[in-house]
Coordinates of C-alpha atoms and ligand atoms in Angstrom, one line a residue:
M37 CA 38.8 -42.5 28.5
T38 CA 36.3 -42.2 25.7
T39 CA 37.5 -43.0 22.2
A40 CA 34.3 -42.5 20.3
L41 CA 34.4 -39.5 18.0
S42 CA 32.7 -36.4 19.3
D43 CA 29.4 -35.4 17.8
F44 CA 31.1 -32.4 16.2
E45 CA 33.3 -34.8 14.1
R46 CA 30.1 -36.4 12.8
I47 CA 28.7 -33.0 11.9
K48 CA 31.8 -32.0 10.1
A49 CA 32.2 -35.3 8.2
G50 CA 28.6 -35.2 7.0
S51 CA 28.6 -31.5 6.1
N52 CA 29.8 -31.8 2.5
Y53 CA 32.7 -29.4 3.2
L54 CA 30.9 -27.0 5.6
R55 CA 27.6 -26.7 3.7
G56 CA 25.3 -28.7 5.9
T57 CA 21.8 -27.3 5.5
I58 CA 22.9 -23.7 6.3
A59 CA 21.3 -22.3 3.1
E60 CA 18.0 -24.0 3.8
G61 CA 18.0 -22.9 7.5
L62 CA 18.6 -19.3 6.5
A63 CA 15.6 -19.4 4.1
D64 CA 13.2 -20.7 6.8
P65 CA 11.1 -17.6 7.8
V66 CA 9.4 -19.4 10.7
T67 CA 12.2 -19.0 13.2
G68 CA 15.1 -16.5 13.8
A69 CA 17.4 -19.5 14.5
I70 CA 19.0 -22.2 12.6
S71 CA 19.6 -25.8 13.7
D72 CA 22.3 -26.7 16.2
D73 CA 24.2 -28.7 13.7
D74 CA 24.2 -25.8 11.2
N75 CA 25.1 -23.4 13.9
K76 CA 28.3 -25.5 14.5
L77 CA 29.1 -25.3 10.8
L78 CA 28.3 -21.6 10.7
K79 CA 31.3 -21.0 12.9
F80 CA 33.6 -21.9 10.0
H81 CA 31.9 -19.1 8.0
G82 CA 32.7 -16.7 10.8
S83 CA 29.4 -16.5 12.6
Y84 CA 27.5 -17.8 15.7
L85 CA 23.8 -17.8 16.5
Q86 CA 23.3 -16.1 19.8
D87 CA 20.4 -14.7 21.8
D88 CA 20.1 -11.6 23.9
R89 CA 20.5 -13.0 27.4
D90 CA 19.0 -9.9 29.0
L91 CA 15.7 -10.7 27.3
R92 CA 15.7 -14.5 27.8
E93 CA 13.5 -14.7 30.8
E94 CA 11.0 -12.0 29.7
R95 CA 10.6 -13.7 26.3
R96 CA 10.3 -17.1 27.9
Q97 CA 7.4 -15.8 30.1
Q98 CA 5.8 -14.3 27.0
K99 CA 6.2 -17.7 25.3
L100 CA 8.3 -16.1 22.6
E101 CA 11.4 -17.7 21.1
P102 CA 14.6 -16.2 22.4
A103 CA 15.8 -12.9 20.8
Y104 CA 18.0 -14.6 18.3
A105 CA 20.6 -12.7 16.3
F106 CA 24.0 -13.6 14.8
M107 CA 27.5 -12.5 15.7
L108 CA 29.8 -12.1 12.8
R109 CA 33.6 -11.9 12.9
A110 CA 35.9 -10.7 10.1
R111 CA 39.1 -12.4 9.1
L112 CA 41.7 -9.6 9.0
P113 CA 45.2 -10.9 9.1
G114 CA 47.5 -8.6 11.1
G115 CA 44.4 -6.5 11.9
V116 CA 45.0 -4.1 9.0
V117 CA 42.0 -2.2 7.5
T118 CA 41.9 0.4 4.7
P119 CA 39.8 3.6 5.2
A120 CA 37.5 2.4 2.5
Q121 CA 37.0 -0.9 4.3
W122 CA 36.4 0.9 7.6
L123 CA 33.6 2.9 6.0
V124 CA 31.9 -0.3 4.8
F125 CA 32.3 -2.0 8.2
D126 CA 30.9 1.1 9.9
Q127 CA 27.9 1.1 7.6
I128 CA 27.3 -2.6 8.3
A129 CA 27.4 -1.8 12.0
R130 CA 24.7 0.8 11.6
D131 CA 22.5 -0.8 8.9
Y132 CA 22.7 -4.5 9.8
A133 CA 24.0 -4.9 13.4
N134 CA 23.5 -3.3 16.8
G135 CA 25.0 0.0 15.9
T136 CA 28.5 -0.8 17.3
L137 CA 31.7 -2.2 16.0
R138 CA 33.7 -4.4 18.4
I139 CA 37.5 -4.7 18.1
T140 CA 38.4 -8.2 19.4
T141 CA 41.4 -9.5 21.3
R142 CA 42.6 -11.0 18.0
Q143 CA 42.7 -7.6 16.2
T144 CA 39.6 -8.0 14.1
F145 CA 36.0 -6.8 14.1
Q146 CA 32.9 -8.4 15.4
W147 CA 29.4 -7.3 14.7
H148 CA 26.6 -8.3 17.1
G149 CA 22.8 -8.4 16.7
I150 CA 22.5 -9.3 13.0
I151 CA 19.1 -10.9 12.4
K152 CA 18.8 -13.9 10.2
R153 CA 17.7 -12.4 6.9
K154 CA 20.5 -9.7 7.2
L155 CA 23.3 -12.2 7.6
K156 CA 23.8 -13.0 3.9
P157 CA 23.8 -9.3 2.7
T158 CA 26.2 -8.5 5.5
I159 CA 28.7 -11.2 4.5
A160 CA 28.3 -10.2 0.9
A161 CA 29.1 -6.5 1.8
I162 CA 32.2 -7.6 3.7
H163 CA 33.3 -9.6 0.7
H164 CA 32.8 -6.7 -1.7
A165 CA 35.0 -4.6 0.6
L166 CA 37.7 -7.2 -0.2
A167 CA 37.6 -8.8 3.2
S168 CA 36.1 -12.0 4.5
T169 CA 34.7 -13.8 7.4
I170 CA 35.7 -17.3 6.4
A171 CA 37.2 -19.4 9.2
A172 CA 37.1 -16.5 11.6
C173 CA 35.7 -19.2 14.0
G174 CA 35.6 -23.0 13.7
D175 CA 38.1 -25.9 13.8
V176 CA 40.6 -24.3 11.5
V177 CA 43.5 -21.9 11.5
R178 CA 42.0 -18.7 12.6
N179 CA 42.8 -15.1 11.8
V180 CA 46.6 -14.8 12.1
V181 CA 47.6 -12.0 14.4
S182 CA 50.7 -9.9 14.2
T183 CA 52.4 -7.1 16.1
S184 CA 50.3 -4.1 15.4
N185 CA 52.8 -1.6 14.3
P186 CA 54.7 -3.3 11.6
M187 CA 55.8 -0.3 9.7
E188 CA 58.9 0.6 11.7
S189 CA 61.3 -1.1 9.3
E190 CA 61.3 -3.1 6.2
A191 CA 61.7 -6.2 8.3
H192 CA 58.6 -5.4 10.2
A193 CA 56.7 -5.1 7.0
E194 CA 58.1 -8.4 5.9
A195 CA 57.0 -10.0 9.1
Y196 CA 53.5 -8.6 8.6
A197 CA 53.4 -10.0 5.1
W198 CA 54.1 -13.4 6.6
A199 CA 51.0 -13.1 8.8
V200 CA 48.9 -12.4 5.7
R201 CA 50.4 -15.3 3.8
L202 CA 49.9 -17.7 6.6
S203 CA 46.3 -16.5 7.1
D204 CA 45.5 -16.8 3.4
D205 CA 47.3 -20.0 2.6
L206 CA 46.0 -21.9 5.7
A207 CA 42.4 -20.9 5.1
P208 CA 39.9 -23.5 4.1
Q209 CA 39.4 -24.1 0.3
T210 CA 35.8 -25.2 0.2
R211 CA 33.5 -23.3 -2.2
A212 CA 30.7 -23.6 0.4
Y213 CA 31.4 -20.0 1.6
H214 CA 30.9 -18.5 -1.9
E215 CA 27.9 -20.7 -2.7
I216 CA 26.0 -19.8 0.5
W217 CA 26.8 -16.2 0.9
L218 CA 27.8 -14.9 -2.5
D219 CA 25.5 -17.0 -4.8
G220 CA 28.6 -18.8 -6.1
V221 CA 30.2 -15.6 -7.2
R222 CA 33.9 -15.0 -6.4
L223 CA 35.6 -11.8 -7.1
D224 CA 38.5 -12.3 -9.6
D225 CA 41.5 -13.2 -7.6
K226 CA 43.5 -10.4 -9.1
A227 CA 41.0 -8.0 -7.7
L228 CA 41.8 -9.3 -4.2
A229 CA 45.0 -7.3 -4.0
G230 CA 47.9 -9.2 -2.5
E231 CA 45.9 -12.4 -2.1
S232 CA 48.1 -15.3 -2.7
K233 CA 45.5 -18.1 -2.4
P234 CA 45.0 -20.2 -5.5
L235 CA 41.5 -20.7 -6.9
V236 CA 39.4 -22.7 -4.6
T237 CA 39.1 -26.4 -5.2
E238 CA 36.6 -28.8 -3.8
Q239 CA 39.1 -30.8 -1.8
E240 CA 40.6 -29.6 1.4
P241 CA 44.3 -30.6 0.8
L242 CA 45.4 -29.4 4.2
Y243 CA 42.3 -30.1 6.3
G244 CA 40.5 -33.0 4.8
A245 CA 36.7 -33.4 5.3
T246 CA 36.8 -33.2 9.1
Y247 CA 39.1 -30.1 9.4
L248 CA 41.0 -29.8 12.6
P249 CA 40.1 -31.3 16.0
R250 CA 39.7 -27.8 17.4
K251 CA 40.4 -24.2 16.7
F252 CA 44.1 -23.3 15.9
K253 CA 45.6 -19.9 16.5
I254 CA 48.7 -18.4 15.1
G255 CA 50.4 -15.2 16.3
L256 CA 53.5 -13.4 15.2
A257 CA 55.3 -11.1 17.6
I258 CA 58.1 -8.7 16.8
P259 CA 60.3 -8.2 19.9
P260 CA 60.5 -6.2 22.1
L261 CA 56.6 -5.9 21.7
N262 CA 54.6 -8.9 22.7
D263 CA 51.3 -7.2 22.1
V264 CA 49.9 -10.4 20.5
D265 CA 50.7 -12.5 23.5
V266 CA 52.7 -14.9 21.4
F267 CA 52.8 -17.5 24.2
A268 CA 49.0 -17.8 24.2
Q269 CA 49.0 -19.1 20.6
D270 CA 48.8 -22.6 19.4
L271 CA 51.7 -21.6 17.1
G272 CA 53.6 -18.5 18.2
L273 CA 56.3 -17.0 15.9
I274 CA 58.8 -14.7 17.4
A275 CA 60.5 -12.6 14.6
I276 CA 64.3 -12.4 14.9
I277 CA 65.5 -9.2 13.3
E278 CA 69.2 -8.6 13.3
A279 CA 70.7 -5.4 11.9
G280 CA 67.4 -4.5 10.3
T281 CA 67.1 -7.8 8.5
L282 CA 64.5 -10.5 9.2
R283 CA 66.6 -13.6 9.9
G284 CA 63.6 -15.9 10.7
F285 CA 61.4 -16.9 13.6
N286 CA 61.6 -18.7 16.8
V287 CA 58.8 -21.3 16.9
A288 CA 56.7 -21.7 20.0
I289 CA 53.9 -24.3 20.2
G290 CA 51.0 -25.3 22.4
G291 CA 49.8 -22.0 24.0
G292 CA 46.2 -21.7 25.0
M293 CA 44.1 -20.0 27.7
G294 CA 40.8 -21.9 27.9
A295 CA 39.8 -23.9 30.9
T296 CA 36.6 -25.4 32.2
Q297 CA 35.4 -24.4 35.6
G298 CA 35.9 -27.3 38.1
D299 CA 37.8 -29.5 35.6
A300 CA 41.5 -29.7 36.6
S301 CA 42.3 -31.6 33.4
T302 CA 41.8 -28.3 31.5
Y303 CA 44.2 -25.4 32.1
P304 CA 45.9 -22.4 30.5
R305 CA 49.3 -23.2 29.1
L306 CA 52.1 -21.0 27.6
A307 CA 53.6 -22.1 24.3
S308 CA 56.9 -23.9 24.5
V309 CA 59.8 -22.6 22.3
I310 CA 61.0 -25.5 20.1
G311 CA 63.6 -23.9 17.8
F312 CA 64.3 -21.4 15.0
V313 CA 63.3 -21.4 11.4
T314 CA 64.4 -19.2 8.5
P315 CA 61.7 -17.4 6.4
Q316 CA 62.3 -19.8 3.5
R317 CA 61.2 -22.7 5.7
L318 CA 58.5 -21.0 7.7
F319 CA 55.5 -21.9 5.7
A320 CA 56.5 -25.6 5.7
V321 CA 57.0 -25.6 9.5
A322 CA 53.7 -23.8 10.1
E323 CA 51.7 -26.1 7.8
T324 CA 53.4 -29.2 9.2
V325 CA 52.6 -28.2 12.8
V326 CA 49.0 -27.9 11.7
R327 CA 49.1 -31.3 10.0
V328 CA 50.6 -33.1 13.0
Q329 CA 47.9 -31.5 15.2
R330 CA 45.3 -32.5 12.7
D331 CA 46.4 -36.2 12.9
W332 CA 47.3 -36.4 16.6
G333 CA 44.8 -34.1 18.2
N334 CA 42.0 -35.6 20.3
R335 CA 38.8 -35.9 18.2
S336 CA 36.8 -37.6 21.0
E337 CA 36.9 -35.1 23.8
R338 CA 36.7 -31.5 22.6
K339 CA 37.8 -30.2 26.0
H340 CA 41.2 -31.9 25.3
A341 CA 41.5 -31.3 21.6
R342 CA 43.7 -28.1 21.5
L343 CA 47.4 -28.5 20.6
K344 CA 48.4 -27.8 24.2
Y345 CA 46.8 -31.1 25.3
T346 CA 48.2 -33.0 22.4
L347 CA 51.7 -31.9 23.6
D348 CA 51.0 -32.7 27.2
H349 CA 49.6 -36.1 26.3
R350 CA 52.1 -37.2 23.6
G351 CA 55.1 -35.3 24.9
L352 CA 56.7 -32.1 23.5
E353 CA 59.8 -34.0 22.4
A354 CA 57.7 -36.6 20.6
F355 CA 55.8 -33.9 18.8
K356 CA 59.0 -32.1 17.7
E357 CA 60.4 -35.4 16.5
E358 CA 57.3 -36.1 14.4
L359 CA 57.4 -32.5 13.1
E360 CA 61.0 -32.8 12.0
S361 CA 60.6 -36.2 10.5
R362 CA 57.7 -35.0 8.4
L363 CA 59.7 -31.9 7.4
G364 CA 62.8 -33.8 6.6
F365 CA 65.0 -31.2 8.4
E366 CA 65.6 -30.2 12.0
L367 CA 64.8 -26.8 13.5
E368 CA 67.8 -24.7 14.5
P369 CA 68.3 -23.9 18.1
A370 CA 66.1 -21.0 19.3
R371 CA 67.8 -17.6 19.0
A372 CA 67.9 -14.9 21.8
Y373 CA 64.9 -12.6 22.1
H374 CA 63.7 -10.1 24.6
F375 CA 60.2 -8.9 25.2
E376 CA 59.6 -5.6 27.1
H377 CA 55.8 -5.6 27.4
N378 CA 52.5 -6.9 26.0
G379 CA 50.5 -3.7 26.2
D380 CA 50.1 -1.0 23.6
R381 CA 52.1 2.2 23.2
F382 CA 49.6 5.1 23.2
G383 CA 49.8 8.3 21.4
W384 CA 51.9 9.3 18.3
V385 CA 55.0 7.3 17.3
E386 CA 57.1 8.2 14.2
G387 CA 57.9 5.4 11.9
H388 CA 61.3 4.7 10.1
D389 CA 60.0 6.3 7.0
G390 CA 58.8 9.6 8.6
C391 CA 55.1 8.5 8.7
W392 CA 53.3 8.8 12.0
H393 CA 51.1 6.3 13.9
L394 CA 48.6 7.2 16.5
T395 CA 47.4 4.6 19.0
L396 CA 44.0 5.3 20.5
H397 CA 42.6 3.6 23.6
I398 CA 39.2 2.0 23.0
E399 CA 37.7 0.7 26.2
S400 CA 36.9 -3.0 25.6
G401 CA 37.3 -2.4 21.9
R402 CA 33.6 -1.2 21.7
L403 CA 33.1 1.5 19.1
A404 CA 29.8 3.2 19.9
D405 CA 28.4 6.6 20.3
V406 CA 27.7 7.1 24.0
G407 CA 27.3 10.6 25.4
A408 CA 30.4 12.7 24.8
H409 CA 32.3 9.6 23.6
R410 CA 31.2 9.5 19.9
W411 CA 33.8 6.9 19.0
L412 CA 32.0 5.2 16.2
T413 CA 31.3 8.5 14.5
G414 CA 34.8 9.8 15.3
L415 CA 36.5 6.8 13.6
R416 CA 34.1 7.1 10.7
E417 CA 35.2 10.7 10.2
L418 CA 38.8 9.7 10.5
A419 CA 38.3 7.1 7.8
Q420 CA 36.8 9.8 5.6
V421 CA 40.0 11.9 5.6
H422 CA 42.7 9.4 6.4
T423 CA 45.0 8.3 3.6
G424 CA 47.0 5.6 5.5
D425 CA 45.4 2.6 7.1
F426 CA 44.0 1.4 10.4
R427 CA 45.5 -1.3 12.6
M428 CA 43.6 -3.1 15.2
T429 CA 45.6 -4.3 18.2
C430 CA 45.2 -7.5 20.3
N431 CA 44.5 -5.3 23.3
Q432 CA 41.3 -4.1 21.6
N433 CA 42.7 -0.7 20.5
V434 CA 43.2 1.0 17.2
I435 CA 46.1 2.6 15.5
V436 CA 45.6 5.3 12.9
A437 CA 48.6 4.3 10.9
N438 CA 50.8 5.9 8.2
V439 CA 49.8 9.5 8.7
A440 CA 51.9 12.3 7.0
A441 CA 53.3 14.8 9.5
A442 CA 51.2 17.5 7.8
D443 CA 48.0 15.6 8.6
R444 CA 48.6 15.1 12.3
E445 CA 46.8 18.3 13.3
R446 CA 43.6 17.4 11.5
I447 CA 43.6 13.9 12.9
D448 CA 44.1 15.2 16.4
S449 CA 41.2 17.6 16.1
I450 CA 38.8 14.8 15.0
V451 CA 40.1 12.7 17.8
Q452 CA 39.5 15.4 20.4
E453 CA 36.1 16.4 19.0
H454 CA 34.8 12.9 19.5
G455 CA 36.2 12.2 22.9
L456 CA 38.8 9.7 21.5
D457 CA 41.7 11.5 23.3
G458 CA 41.3 9.7 26.6
Y459 CA 44.7 8.1 26.1
L460 CA 46.2 11.5 27.0
K461 CA 44.8 11.6 30.5
Q462 CA 43.7 8.1 31.5
S463 CA 45.2 6.2 34.5
G464 CA 47.7 3.5 33.8
I465 CA 45.3 0.7 34.7
R466 CA 42.5 2.0 32.5
R467 CA 44.8 2.2 29.5
H468 CA 45.9 -1.4 30.0
A469 CA 42.5 -3.0 30.8
V470 CA 41.1 -5.6 28.5
A471 CA 37.6 -7.1 28.9
C472 CA 35.9 -9.9 26.9
V473 CA 32.4 -9.4 25.5
A474 CA 30.5 -11.7 27.9
L475 CA 26.9 -10.6 28.6
P476 CA 24.4 -10.1 27.0
T477 CA 25.6 -11.9 23.8
C478 CA 28.0 -14.5 24.9
G479 CA 26.2 -17.8 25.6
L480 CA 29.0 -19.0 27.8
A481 CA 29.3 -16.0 30.1
M482 CA 29.0 -16.7 33.8
A483 CA 29.5 -13.1 34.9
E484 CA 29.6 -9.6 33.4
S485 CA 32.9 -8.5 31.8
E486 CA 32.8 -5.7 29.2
R487 CA 29.7 -4.2 31.0
Y488 CA 31.4 -4.5 34.4
L489 CA 34.6 -2.7 33.5
P490 CA 33.2 0.9 33.5
G491 CA 31.9 0.4 37.0
L492 CA 35.0 -1.4 38.3
L493 CA 37.7 0.9 37.0
P494 CA 36.8 4.1 39.0
K495 CA 36.9 2.0 42.2
L496 CA 40.3 0.6 41.3
E497 CA 41.5 4.0 40.3
Q498 CA 40.4 5.5 43.6
L499 CA 42.5 2.9 45.5
L500 CA 45.5 3.4 43.2
D501 CA 45.3 7.1 43.4
R502 CA 45.3 7.0 47.2
H503 CA 48.6 5.2 47.0
G504 CA 50.1 7.5 44.4
L505 CA 49.8 4.8 41.7
A506 CA 47.5 6.6 39.2
D507 CA 50.0 6.3 36.4
A508 CA 51.2 2.8 37.2
P509 CA 50.7 0.7 34.0
I510 CA 49.1 -2.3 35.5
L511 CA 47.7 -4.9 33.2
L512 CA 44.1 -5.7 34.1
R513 CA 42.1 -8.4 32.3
L514 CA 38.5 -9.4 32.8
S515 CA 36.8 -12.5 31.5
G516 CA 33.2 -13.5 32.1
C517 CA 34.1 -17.2 32.3
P518 CA 37.3 -19.4 32.4
N519 CA 37.5 -19.7 28.6
G520 CA 39.8 -16.7 28.8
C521 CA 39.0 -14.6 25.8
S522 CA 40.7 -11.6 27.3
R523 CA 43.8 -13.8 28.0
P524 CA 43.2 -13.2 31.7
Y525 CA 45.8 -15.8 32.8
L526 CA 48.4 -13.3 31.5
G527 CA 47.0 -10.3 33.5
E528 CA 48.9 -8.8 36.4
I529 CA 45.4 -8.5 37.9
A530 CA 42.7 -10.7 36.4
L531 CA 39.1 -11.4 37.2
V532 CA 37.6 -14.6 35.8
G533 CA 33.8 -14.9 36.1
R534 CA 32.4 -17.6 38.3
G535 CA 28.8 -16.4 38.7
P536 CA 26.8 -13.2 38.7
G537 CA 28.9 -10.6 40.5
R538 CA 31.6 -13.2 41.5
Y539 CA 35.0 -13.7 40.2
D540 CA 38.3 -15.5 40.8
L541 CA 40.9 -12.9 41.5
R542 CA 44.2 -13.9 39.9
L543 CA 47.5 -12.1 40.3
G544 CA 51.1 -12.2 39.4
A545 CA 51.6 -12.5 35.7
D546 CA 54.5 -10.4 34.3
F547 CA 54.0 -7.5 31.9
S548 CA 55.4 -9.2 28.9
G549 CA 53.2 -12.2 28.5
Q550 CA 55.8 -14.7 29.7
R551 CA 54.4 -15.9 33.0
L552 CA 50.9 -17.1 34.0
N553 CA 49.2 -15.6 37.0
T554 CA 47.7 -17.6 39.8
I555 CA 44.5 -17.6 41.9
Y556 CA 44.7 -15.3 44.9
R557 CA 41.0 -15.2 46.0
E558 CA 38.5 -17.7 44.7
N559 CA 34.9 -16.9 43.8
V560 CA 34.7 -13.5 45.5
D561 CA 32.6 -10.4 45.1
E562 CA 33.7 -6.8 44.4
A563 CA 34.1 -5.8 48.0
A564 CA 36.4 -8.7 48.6
I565 CA 38.4 -8.0 45.4
L566 CA 39.0 -4.4 46.4
A567 CA 39.8 -5.4 50.0
A568 CA 42.4 -7.9 48.8
L569 CA 44.0 -5.4 46.4
D570 CA 44.2 -2.4 48.6
P571 CA 47.1 -3.6 50.9
L572 CA 48.9 -5.0 47.9
F573 CA 48.8 -1.6 46.2
E574 CA 50.0 0.0 49.4
R575 CA 53.0 -2.2 49.6
Y576 CA 53.7 -1.9 45.9
A577 CA 53.7 1.9 46.2
A578 CA 56.1 1.8 49.1
E579 CA 58.5 -0.9 48.2
R580 CA 58.7 -1.4 44.5
G581 CA 62.0 -1.1 42.7
P582 CA 62.6 1.2 39.7
G583 CA 60.5 0.0 36.8
E584 CA 59.3 -3.0 38.7
G585 CA 55.9 -4.2 37.5
F586 CA 53.0 -5.1 39.8
G587 CA 53.0 -8.8 39.0
D588 CA 56.8 -9.1 39.3
F589 CA 56.7 -7.2 42.6
L590 CA 54.0 -9.6 44.1
L591 CA 56.0 -12.6 43.0
G592 CA 59.3 -11.3 44.1
N593 CA 58.1 -10.4 47.5
D594 CA 56.2 -13.7 48.1
L595 CA 52.9 -11.9 48.3
L596 CA 51.0 -14.5 46.2
R597 CA 49.1 -16.7 48.6
T598 CA 47.9 -19.3 46.2
E599 CA 44.7 -21.2 46.6
P600 CA 44.3 -24.5 44.8
N601 CA 44.0 -23.7 41.1
H602 CA 44.2 -25.3 37.8
S603 CA 46.9 -23.2 36.2
R604 CA 50.5 -24.2 35.9
Q605 CA 52.5 -21.2 37.1
I606 CA 55.5 -21.9 34.9
P607 CA 57.4 -19.4 32.8
V608 CA 57.9 -20.1 29.1
Q609 CA 59.7 -23.3 28.4
V610 CA 62.5 -23.4 25.9
L611 CA 63.6 -26.8 24.4
A612 CA 67.4 -27.1 24.2
Ligands
SRM50 FE1 36.9 -16.5 22.7 C1 34.5 -18.8 22.8 C2 34.6 -14.1 22.2 C3 39.4 -14.4 21.8 C4 39.1 -18.6 24.1 N1 34.9 -16.5 22.4 C5 34.1 -17.6 22.5 C6 32.6 -17.2 22.0 C7 32.5 -17.4 20.6 C8 31.5 -17.9 22.8 C9 31.0 -19.2 22.3 O1 31.7 -20.1 21.9 O2 29.7 -19.2 22.2 C10 32.7 -15.7 22.4 C11 31.7 -14.8 21.6 C12 31.2 -13.7 22.5 C13 30.5 -12.6 21.8 O3 29.3 -12.4 22.1 O4 31.0 -11.9 21.0 C14 34.1 -15.4 22.3 N2 36.9 -14.6 22.0 C15 35.9 -13.8 22.0 C16 36.4 -12.3 21.7 C17 35.4 -11.5 20.8 C18 36.7 -11.7 23.0 C19 36.8 -10.2 23.0 O5 36.3 -9.6 23.9 O6 37.5 -9.6 22.1 C20 37.7 -12.7 21.0 C21 37.6 -12.9 19.5 C22 38.9 -13.2 18.9 C23 38.9 -13.2 17.4 O7 38.8 -12.1 16.8 O8 39.1 -14.3 16.8 C24 38.1 -14.0 21.6 N3 38.9 -16.5 22.9 C25 39.7 -15.5 22.5 C26 41.0 -15.7 23.1 C27 42.2 -14.8 23.0 C28 43.1 -15.1 21.9 O9 42.9 -16.0 21.1 O10 44.2 -14.5 21.8 C29 41.0 -16.9 23.8 C30 42.1 -17.6 24.6 C31 43.1 -18.2 23.8 C32 42.8 -19.6 23.4 O11 42.1 -19.8 22.4 O12 43.2 -20.5 24.2 C33 39.6 -17.4 23.6 N4 36.8 -18.4 23.3 C34 37.8 -19.1 23.9 C35 37.4 -20.4 24.3 C36 38.2 -21.5 25.0 C37 38.9 -22.3 24.1 C38 39.6 -23.5 24.7 O13 40.6 -24.0 24.2 O14 39.1 -24.0 25.7 C39 36.0 -20.4 23.9 C40 35.1 -21.6 24.2 C41 35.2 -22.7 23.1 O15 35.9 -22.6 22.1 O16 34.5 -23.7 23.3 C42 35.7 -19.2 23.3
SF4_51 FE1 32.3 -15.4 26.6 FE2 33.8 -16.5 28.4 FE3 34.9 -15.7 26.2 FE4 34.1 -13.9 27.9 S1 35.7 -15.4 28.2 S2 33.6 -13.9 25.7 S3 32.3 -14.9 28.8 S4 33.4 -17.3 26.4

């Protein structure tokens, strides 16, 4: 086992708190790229250098440099966006990016196709909309996700406020972001409504100069909804609400999806529940989990650097002991909770205060104007009249939230006019499909994902329809590679890319994000995928029990013929 620090650690240590030579690289007019080292640091600012993979070969033959452009990701705790922000983000998509807005599986936005000289004005525009891209990527605590419809009770609002606080207070403190992107200017803290972060200092009291060994994700779920997939998070918090009061959170640690093809030492893992904490102690617990991972995580081998590997190498009990010893108190035993599902609820729902929330289905989270689906324009027009807010979901959908009853009709008519009303008539599987970006922008994609979904869905729908399953809410997840950005290991049906047109077919997760699926067919093409699914759909249609999900049915009837695989098909573990 190697013990030398990874090259990434050298880059972080020598970066002067994430500055590197990013500013100089941006100013270089000779190339559309920046250096590899700066690109690694750029992640901490919320951006990646990519190139259009569709054009790679053609440009190589023409002896041109790749078609470089930057992807940019916003940090939007809890996925909440005001209409004013939406309009700025939409403008950015049309003026600076590729004309689309992309809702991610962590309830924020990505813009693709930003050329180098537009990156700085784009980040500045986001900042002036009182949002940020800081630490949306990189070895830090990322955007904190939270159950998307938090306005059902005061306790829900309180839980959402915790997501914001964790996201703000665990963000990096370096002034590099403001220096590089905002010419050192920082909006007055008071102008940043609700921001609790103190003025930036040069030190990183939490992270130190080398930040974390790897990315760190926090998600907060409010049972019975597990729409954030709380067990896929490094730190998952399960809100315990009793008689309308937020009592605290169960703490789950060590979730993660990523794996490397052909490397059995990497695997998806569900977070383990280690106890309960009151709201008063939540911040200390979250920060200390991050601190222990900072100190114990593997800084030699990035493939093994996530918290899940720290736990498996050092032991869950040992980690918990270290955590409690640093905290100076013990976690209470975990409290009872129950998750019903990890999908979204579509259509209108009335909140506790009489306001209404409309969840729209956005296929693969891609807001664009294509044919009759003028989704980008439709959402822009909604933002122009809407007086509530928008909430992104971790299933890549959007909620038009906090609508007065009197405004519903107007919202519905804009929705209908722009083809955003698909949720009313779509099949169950379509409404619950999630696909990662993959080609042409993702440098790691081994197969298509987002671009494959529109072709695959009608074929699956045809099979399901034949068996009378058109409305069955089956959770389908596609990823273009085993990194698992659509959390495919939690799909009742999942395709994980192996190569062009080839996927591992995985089956058997539950519909509440509490059981990993398993490989059913390895490295197969579409014909083999459909052939494998058809008889399973037939049996499901004929033999399922009332309300029984597809994944549960397959497992319960011993229909999962497993091939050797790297996942651990274990349900969520709860420490006594
Ligand atoms: Fe992801 C890397 C897209 C959610 C696990 N992910 C990437 C990169 C940045 C590719 C890269 O490193 O060059 C992708 C950019 C593609 C593009 O062109 O936009 C990418 N990940 C995405 C998004 C946009 C997928 C989507 O379709 O929505 C999601 C953005 C989330 C956000 O807003 O922050 C996204 N990625 C996830 C999730 C789901 C989640 O967090 O709930 C996971 C699995 C959970 C986890 O982290 O374990 C995930 N992404 C990865 C990994 C594997 C990490 C690992 O531990 O092995 C990588 C590769 C890496 O980090 O080296 C990766
Ligand atoms: Fe790219 Fe793989 Fe993530 Fe899909 S799962 S966005 S292909 S890294």
